[in-house]
Amino acid sequence: MIDLGDRLKRLKEKWNRFPLAHKFAISGAAVTLAAMLLSGILTTTVMTELVLARRGDVVFAAAQRVLSPAVQDLGPSGSITRQGLDQLDAIMSDETFAAEFPYLDLWLSDGTILYSNAPGLTTHRLDLPPEVRRAFEGKVAVGFTDIASADYREHQLSTDYIEISLPLRDLGTGEIVAVAQLREVTTSLESDLWSLTIASWVTAMVVTSVMVVILFSIVLEGSRKIERQGRILSKRLAQSHARAARHRELKAEAQRASQSVTELTDKHLRTIGTDLHDGPAQSISFAVLRLDQIRRLSRTNERNAVVSDIEDILRDALFEIRSIAVAVVLPDIADLNLEQVIDRAIQQHVLRTESVIAVDSMVEPVHVPPEVAVCVFRFIQEGLNNAFHHGLPEGQALSAMLQRGVLKLSITNNYVESEKAERSDHLGIGLYGLRARVQSVGGNFAFIQNNGHTRLEMWLRDV
């Protein structure tokens, strides 16, 4: 069985999902309907009391002249004289008067009924009805018949009437000597009351409906504006989250790039040191050892042969030092355009290695920022070095294309599957360093090996 709290919670969740305009329409309609019902009831009640009071004043003015003479000459026992009774009977015998006021009772202050056209009630003593008691206080009391009262049962009435209680005064002293209670047929008054009630309710409904429609249109416009602003804010928030995520990614990439630059610098220095130690330093050490041999030789021809060997050793060491310097030191490319930078990198590699490279270049002679020129030069230098050291002599190719601001460089070569080498550094900064360098200028980098072919690619936009 579902708990009442869970139901209320679900209803609250559904309510919270409603748009603001719908919430206003539902709550506003409920409150307005309740206010309209309350206003209609109060208006009807007030109008009824006003109509009854007005009716009592009219009847009092007319009945005072007709009924007051009948009670001016009360007998010693407080009874109406014969003449007074005849006057009252004559009044109630009038068909016009009786059609509108079918019952008439005259009360004394002790509850005695002096006169009644209802059979058998004259001289009876009953408890004074509230309206009669008010009339003895000098007021005209008007109200609908109380069907639960003893007076109603004694008269054996079966329908509802308007009871009008009028004080009758002694013309000489002005004292209230009796109270006349007239019972009026409600047909005409009910018709008037119904007309007023319907008119008041229709007026309230029209005014309320117009007010609700105007307010709903205002709230609907505000709700739509809030929803639009909410969608805009949600979109901007999502964009902010995306930018924040991208910022975090870029920050992480920058940290990794900074760390990799440090690691690559250390590795580069170790590589240079290793190359110098294992190459030129060993050759020079060997040449120094041969110098000691010259001192021990006495024959000229033998010393000349050793000197010739030392010259060859030093020449080889010098060549290795120059090769290392060429790989490390960047040539002057500041004044070169992009086409010339690509040609310079290819020419330098061909001079060093005497390799045959198939070049397909479709690059216009445009000038690029220095960091882009350096990136392009290093990419070609390292890519061709890798192709030379780790690939087959045949099949080395370079393609360059600049189209719609996008630069694409690709270096391909063939290799033997069984002799596939690891991605190690030789005389450059390695593939990992190339990736970091390309990404540092906003480019993309790819290295693919498959089916005996190696392809090194980079893309750079907004060149």
PDB file of C-alpha atoms in Angstrom, residues 306-457:
ATOM      1  CA  VAL A 306     101.421   6.306 -37.946  1.00  0.00           C
ATOM      2  CA  VAL A 307     100.884  10.042 -38.537  1.00  0.00           C
ATOM      3  CA  SER A 308      98.787   9.183 -41.593  1.00  0.00           C
ATOM      4  CA  ASP A 309      96.639   6.836 -39.497  1.00  0.00           C
ATOM      5  CA  ILE A 310      96.220   9.546 -36.835  1.00  0.00           C
ATOM      6  CA  GLU A 311      95.156  12.046 -39.509  1.00  0.00           C
ATOM      7  CA  ASP A 312      92.517   9.610 -40.774  1.00  0.00           C
ATOM      8  CA  ILE A 313      91.269   9.012 -37.229  1.00  0.00           C
ATOM      9  CA  LEU A 314      91.044  12.751 -36.457  1.00  0.00           C
ATOM     10  CA  ARG A 315      89.386  13.430 -39.810  1.00  0.00           C
ATOM     11  CA  ASP A 316      86.688  10.840 -39.020  1.00  0.00           C
ATOM     12  CA  ALA A 317      86.206  12.302 -35.531  1.00  0.00           C
ATOM     13  CA  LEU A 318      85.859  15.811 -36.996  1.00  0.00           C
ATOM     14  CA  PHE A 319      83.248  14.515 -39.471  1.00  0.00           C
ATOM     15  CA  GLU A 320      81.258  12.935 -36.671  1.00  0.00           C
ATOM     16  CA  ILE A 321      81.398  16.152 -34.609  1.00  0.00           C
ATOM     17  CA  ARG A 322      80.160  18.156 -37.596  1.00  0.00           C
ATOM     18  CA  SER A 323      77.369  15.632 -38.215  1.00  0.00           C
ATOM     19  CA  ILE A 324      76.226  15.961 -34.612  1.00  0.00           C
ATOM     20  CA  ALA A 325      76.387  19.772 -34.864  1.00  0.00           C
ATOM     21  CA  VAL A 326      74.336  19.774 -38.065  1.00  0.00           C
ATOM     22  CA  ALA A 327      71.610  17.702 -36.399  1.00  0.00           C
ATOM     23  CA  VAL A 328      71.557  19.864 -33.295  1.00  0.00           C
ATOM     24  CA  VAL A 329      72.052  23.375 -34.613  1.00  0.00           C
ATOM     25  CA  LEU A 330      69.150  24.770 -36.613  1.00  0.00           C
ATOM     26  CA  PRO A 331      70.185  26.556 -39.850  1.00  0.00           C
ATOM     27  CA  ASP A 332      69.156  30.157 -40.456  1.00  0.00           C
ATOM     28  CA  ILE A 333      65.570  29.883 -41.780  1.00  0.00           C
ATOM     29  CA  ALA A 334      64.114  33.114 -40.367  1.00  0.00           C
ATOM     30  CA  ASP A 335      64.007  34.826 -43.780  1.00  0.00           C
ATOM     31  CA  LEU A 336      62.818  31.773 -45.733  1.00  0.00           C
ATOM     32  CA  ASN A 337      59.245  31.165 -46.867  1.00  0.00           C
ATOM     33  CA  LEU A 338      57.486  27.854 -46.279  1.00  0.00           C
ATOM     34  CA  GLU A 339      58.487  26.382 -49.648  1.00  0.00           C
ATOM     35  CA  GLN A 340      62.153  27.277 -49.060  1.00  0.00           C
ATOM     36  CA  VAL A 341      62.078  25.818 -45.497  1.00  0.00           C
ATOM     37  CA  ILE A 342      60.880  22.474 -46.877  1.00  0.00           C
ATOM     38  CA  ASP A 343      63.514  22.508 -49.656  1.00  0.00           C
ATOM     39  CA  ARG A 344      66.307  23.430 -47.173  1.00  0.00           C
ATOM     40  CA  ALA A 345      65.408  20.520 -44.847  1.00  0.00           C
ATOM     41  CA  ILE A 346      65.357  18.050 -47.764  1.00  0.00           C
ATOM     42  CA  GLN A 347      68.640  19.355 -49.234  1.00  0.00           C
ATOM     43  CA  GLN A 348      70.436  19.126 -45.871  1.00  0.00           C
ATOM     44  CA  HIS A 349      69.331  15.517 -45.409  1.00  0.00           C
ATOM     45  CA  VAL A 350      70.388  14.569 -48.957  1.00  0.00           C
ATOM     46  CA  LEU A 351      73.822  16.167 -48.465  1.00  0.00           C
ATOM     47  CA  ARG A 352      74.349  14.237 -45.218  1.00  0.00           C
ATOM     48  CA  THR A 353      73.024  10.849 -46.266  1.00  0.00           C
ATOM     49  CA  GLU A 354      73.130  10.900 -50.100  1.00  0.00           C
ATOM     50  CA  SER A 355      69.589   9.374 -50.004  1.00  0.00           C
ATOM     51  CA  VAL A 356      67.163   9.430 -52.916  1.00  0.00           C
ATOM     52  CA  ILE A 357      63.828  10.969 -51.851  1.00  0.00           C
ATOM     53  CA  ALA A 358      60.680  11.256 -53.967  1.00  0.00           C
ATOM     54  CA  VAL A 359      59.308  14.746 -53.303  1.00  0.00           C
ATOM     55  CA  ASP A 360      55.745  15.829 -54.117  1.00  0.00           C
ATOM     56  CA  SER A 361      55.363  19.436 -52.954  1.00  0.00           C
ATOM     57  CA  MET A 362      52.376  21.656 -53.642  1.00  0.00           C
ATOM     58  CA  VAL A 363      53.208  24.474 -51.235  1.00  0.00           C
ATOM     59  CA  GLU A 364      53.029  28.135 -52.114  1.00  0.00           C
ATOM     60  CA  PRO A 365      55.884  30.480 -51.109  1.00  0.00           C
ATOM     61  CA  VAL A 366      54.128  31.988 -48.124  1.00  0.00           C
ATOM     62  CA  HIS A 367      55.788  33.251 -44.964  1.00  0.00           C
ATOM     63  CA  VAL A 368      54.774  31.632 -41.687  1.00  0.00           C
ATOM     64  CA  PRO A 369      55.533  32.421 -38.030  1.00  0.00           C
ATOM     65  CA  PRO A 370      59.004  31.333 -36.845  1.00  0.00           C
ATOM     66  CA  GLU A 371      57.632  28.609 -34.555  1.00  0.00           C
ATOM     67  CA  VAL A 372      55.743  27.046 -37.482  1.00  0.00           C
ATOM     68  CA  ALA A 373      58.831  27.167 -39.715  1.00  0.00           C
ATOM     69  CA  VAL A 374      60.953  25.486 -37.011  1.00  0.00           C
ATOM     70  CA  CYS A 375      58.262  22.828 -36.477  1.00  0.00           C
ATOM     71  CA  VAL A 376      58.121  22.042 -40.223  1.00  0.00           C
ATOM     72  CA  PHE A 377      61.929  21.872 -40.488  1.00  0.00           C
ATOM     73  CA  ARG A 378      62.286  19.582 -37.465  1.00  0.00           C
ATOM     74  CA  PHE A 379      59.450  17.350 -38.655  1.00  0.00           C
ATOM     75  CA  ILE A 380      61.094  16.810 -42.034  1.00  0.00           C
ATOM     76  CA  GLN A 381      64.555  16.427 -40.476  1.00  0.00           C
ATOM     77  CA  GLU A 382      63.472  13.838 -37.908  1.00  0.00           C
ATOM     78  CA  GLY A 383      61.121  12.030 -40.293  1.00  0.00           C
ATOM     79  CA  LEU A 384      63.767  11.616 -42.964  1.00  0.00           C
ATOM     80  CA  ASN A 385      66.380  10.581 -40.360  1.00  0.00           C
ATOM     81  CA  ASN A 386      64.024   7.882 -39.064  1.00  0.00           C
ATOM     82  CA  ALA A 387      63.312   6.713 -42.612  1.00  0.00           C
ATOM     83  CA  PHE A 388      67.070   6.564 -43.318  1.00  0.00           C
ATOM     84  CA  HIS A 389      68.107   4.744 -40.132  1.00  0.00           C
ATOM     85  CA  HIS A 390      65.113   2.425 -39.610  1.00  0.00           C
ATOM     86  CA  GLY A 391      63.773   1.832 -43.135  1.00  0.00           C
ATOM     87  CA  LEU A 392      64.917   0.421 -46.460  1.00  0.00           C
ATOM     88  CA  PRO A 393      66.938   2.613 -48.822  1.00  0.00           C
ATOM     89  CA  GLU A 394      64.213   2.418 -51.475  1.00  0.00           C
ATOM     90  CA  GLY A 395      60.755   3.908 -51.198  1.00  0.00           C
ATOM     91  CA  GLN A 396      61.489   7.068 -49.211  1.00  0.00           C
ATOM     92  CA  ALA A 397      58.973   9.783 -50.145  1.00  0.00           C
ATOM     93  CA  LEU A 398      57.830  13.177 -48.895  1.00  0.00           C
ATOM     94  CA  SER A 399      54.615  14.966 -49.816  1.00  0.00           C
ATOM     95  CA  ALA A 400      53.650  18.503 -48.837  1.00  0.00           C
ATOM     96  CA  MET A 401      50.330  20.239 -49.536  1.00  0.00           C
ATOM     97  CA  LEU A 402      48.948  23.643 -48.549  1.00  0.00           C
ATOM     98  CA  GLN A 403      45.268  24.080 -49.383  1.00  0.00           C
ATOM     99  CA  ARG A 404      42.742  26.517 -47.878  1.00  0.00           C
ATOM    100  CA  GLY A 405      45.065  27.341 -44.997  1.00  0.00           C
ATOM    101  CA  VAL A 406      45.675  23.684 -44.047  1.00  0.00           C
ATOM    102  CA  LEU A 407      49.248  22.367 -44.300  1.00  0.00           C
ATOM    103  CA  LYS A 408      49.714  18.591 -44.571  1.00  0.00           C
ATOM    104  CA  LEU A 409      53.148  16.933 -44.483  1.00  0.00           C
ATOM    105  CA  SER A 410      53.660  13.196 -44.986  1.00  0.00           C
ATOM    106  CA  ILE A 411      56.857  11.102 -44.968  1.00  0.00           C
ATOM    107  CA  THR A 412      56.668   7.434 -46.010  1.00  0.00           C
ATOM    108  CA  ASN A 413      59.193   4.618 -46.316  1.00  0.00           C
ATOM    109  CA  ASN A 414      59.383   0.834 -46.425  1.00  0.00           C
ATOM    110  CA  TYR A 415      60.772  -1.476 -43.745  1.00  0.00           C
ATOM    111  CA  VAL A 416      61.309  -5.210 -43.226  1.00  0.00           C
ATOM    112  CA  GLU A 417      58.781  -6.726 -40.791  1.00  0.00           C
ATOM    113  CA  SER A 418      61.371  -9.029 -39.148  1.00  0.00           C
ATOM    114  CA  GLU A 419      63.740  -6.116 -38.609  1.00  0.00           C
ATOM    115  CA  LYS A 420      61.148  -3.665 -37.310  1.00  0.00           C
ATOM    116  CA  ALA A 421      62.919  -1.320 -34.941  1.00  0.00           C
ATOM    117  CA  GLU A 422      61.655   0.385 -31.856  1.00  0.00           C
ATOM    118  CA  ARG A 423      60.833   4.079 -32.003  1.00  0.00           C
ATOM    119  CA  SER A 424      64.250   5.167 -30.707  1.00  0.00           C
ATOM    120  CA  ASP A 425      66.079   8.432 -31.112  1.00  0.00           C
ATOM    121  CA  HIS A 426      69.158   8.811 -33.283  1.00  0.00           C
ATOM    122  CA  LEU A 427      70.280  12.325 -34.116  1.00  0.00           C
ATOM    123  CA  GLY A 428      66.985  14.098 -33.363  1.00  0.00           C
ATOM    124  CA  ILE A 429      64.461  14.550 -30.664  1.00  0.00           C
ATOM    125  CA  GLY A 430      62.428  11.418 -31.435  1.00  0.00           C
ATOM    126  CA  LEU A 431      58.827  10.786 -32.351  1.00  0.00           C
ATOM    127  CA  TYR A 432      57.552  11.695 -28.909  1.00  0.00           C
ATOM    128  CA  GLY A 433      59.284  15.042 -29.093  1.00  0.00           C
ATOM    129  CA  LEU A 434      57.910  15.586 -32.591  1.00  0.00           C
ATOM    130  CA  ARG A 435      54.355  14.986 -31.359  1.00  0.00           C
ATOM    131  CA  ALA A 436      54.843  17.514 -28.535  1.00  0.00           C
ATOM    132  CA  ARG A 437      56.348  20.056 -30.931  1.00  0.00           C
ATOM    133  CA  VAL A 438      53.513  19.707 -33.463  1.00  0.00           C
ATOM    134  CA  GLN A 439      50.834  19.940 -30.765  1.00  0.00           C
ATOM    135  CA  SER A 440      52.518  23.015 -29.277  1.00  0.00           C
ATOM    136  CA  VAL A 441      51.702  24.985 -32.451  1.00  0.00           C
ATOM    137  CA  GLY A 442      48.113  23.649 -32.613  1.00  0.00           C
ATOM    138  CA  GLY A 443      48.702  20.818 -35.100  1.00  0.00           C
ATOM    139  CA  ASN A 444      47.884  17.105 -35.243  1.00  0.00           C
ATOM    140  CA  PHE A 445      50.421  14.264 -35.436  1.00  0.00           C
ATOM    141  CA  ALA A 446      50.162  10.630 -36.582  1.00  0.00           C
ATOM    142  CA  PHE A 447      52.614   7.715 -36.859  1.00  0.00           C
ATOM    143  CA  ILE A 448      51.419   4.563 -38.627  1.00  0.00           C
ATOM    144  CA  GLN A 449      53.240   1.279 -39.369  1.00  0.00           C
ATOM    145  CA  ASN A 450      51.419  -1.431 -41.301  1.00  0.00           C
ATOM    146  CA  ASN A 451      52.216  -4.107 -43.899  1.00  0.00           C
ATOM    147  CA  GLY A 452      55.838  -3.060 -44.325  1.00  0.00           C
ATOM    148  CA  HIS A 453      55.069   0.655 -44.745  1.00  0.00           C
ATOM    149  CA  THR A 454      55.689   3.525 -42.344  1.00  0.00           C
ATOM    150  CA  ARG A 455      53.887   6.868 -42.593  1.00  0.00           C
ATOM    151  CA  LEU A 456      54.591   9.965 -40.525  1.00  0.00           C
ATOM    152  CA  GLU A 457      52.021  12.783 -40.896  1.00  0.00           C
TER     153      GLU A 457
END
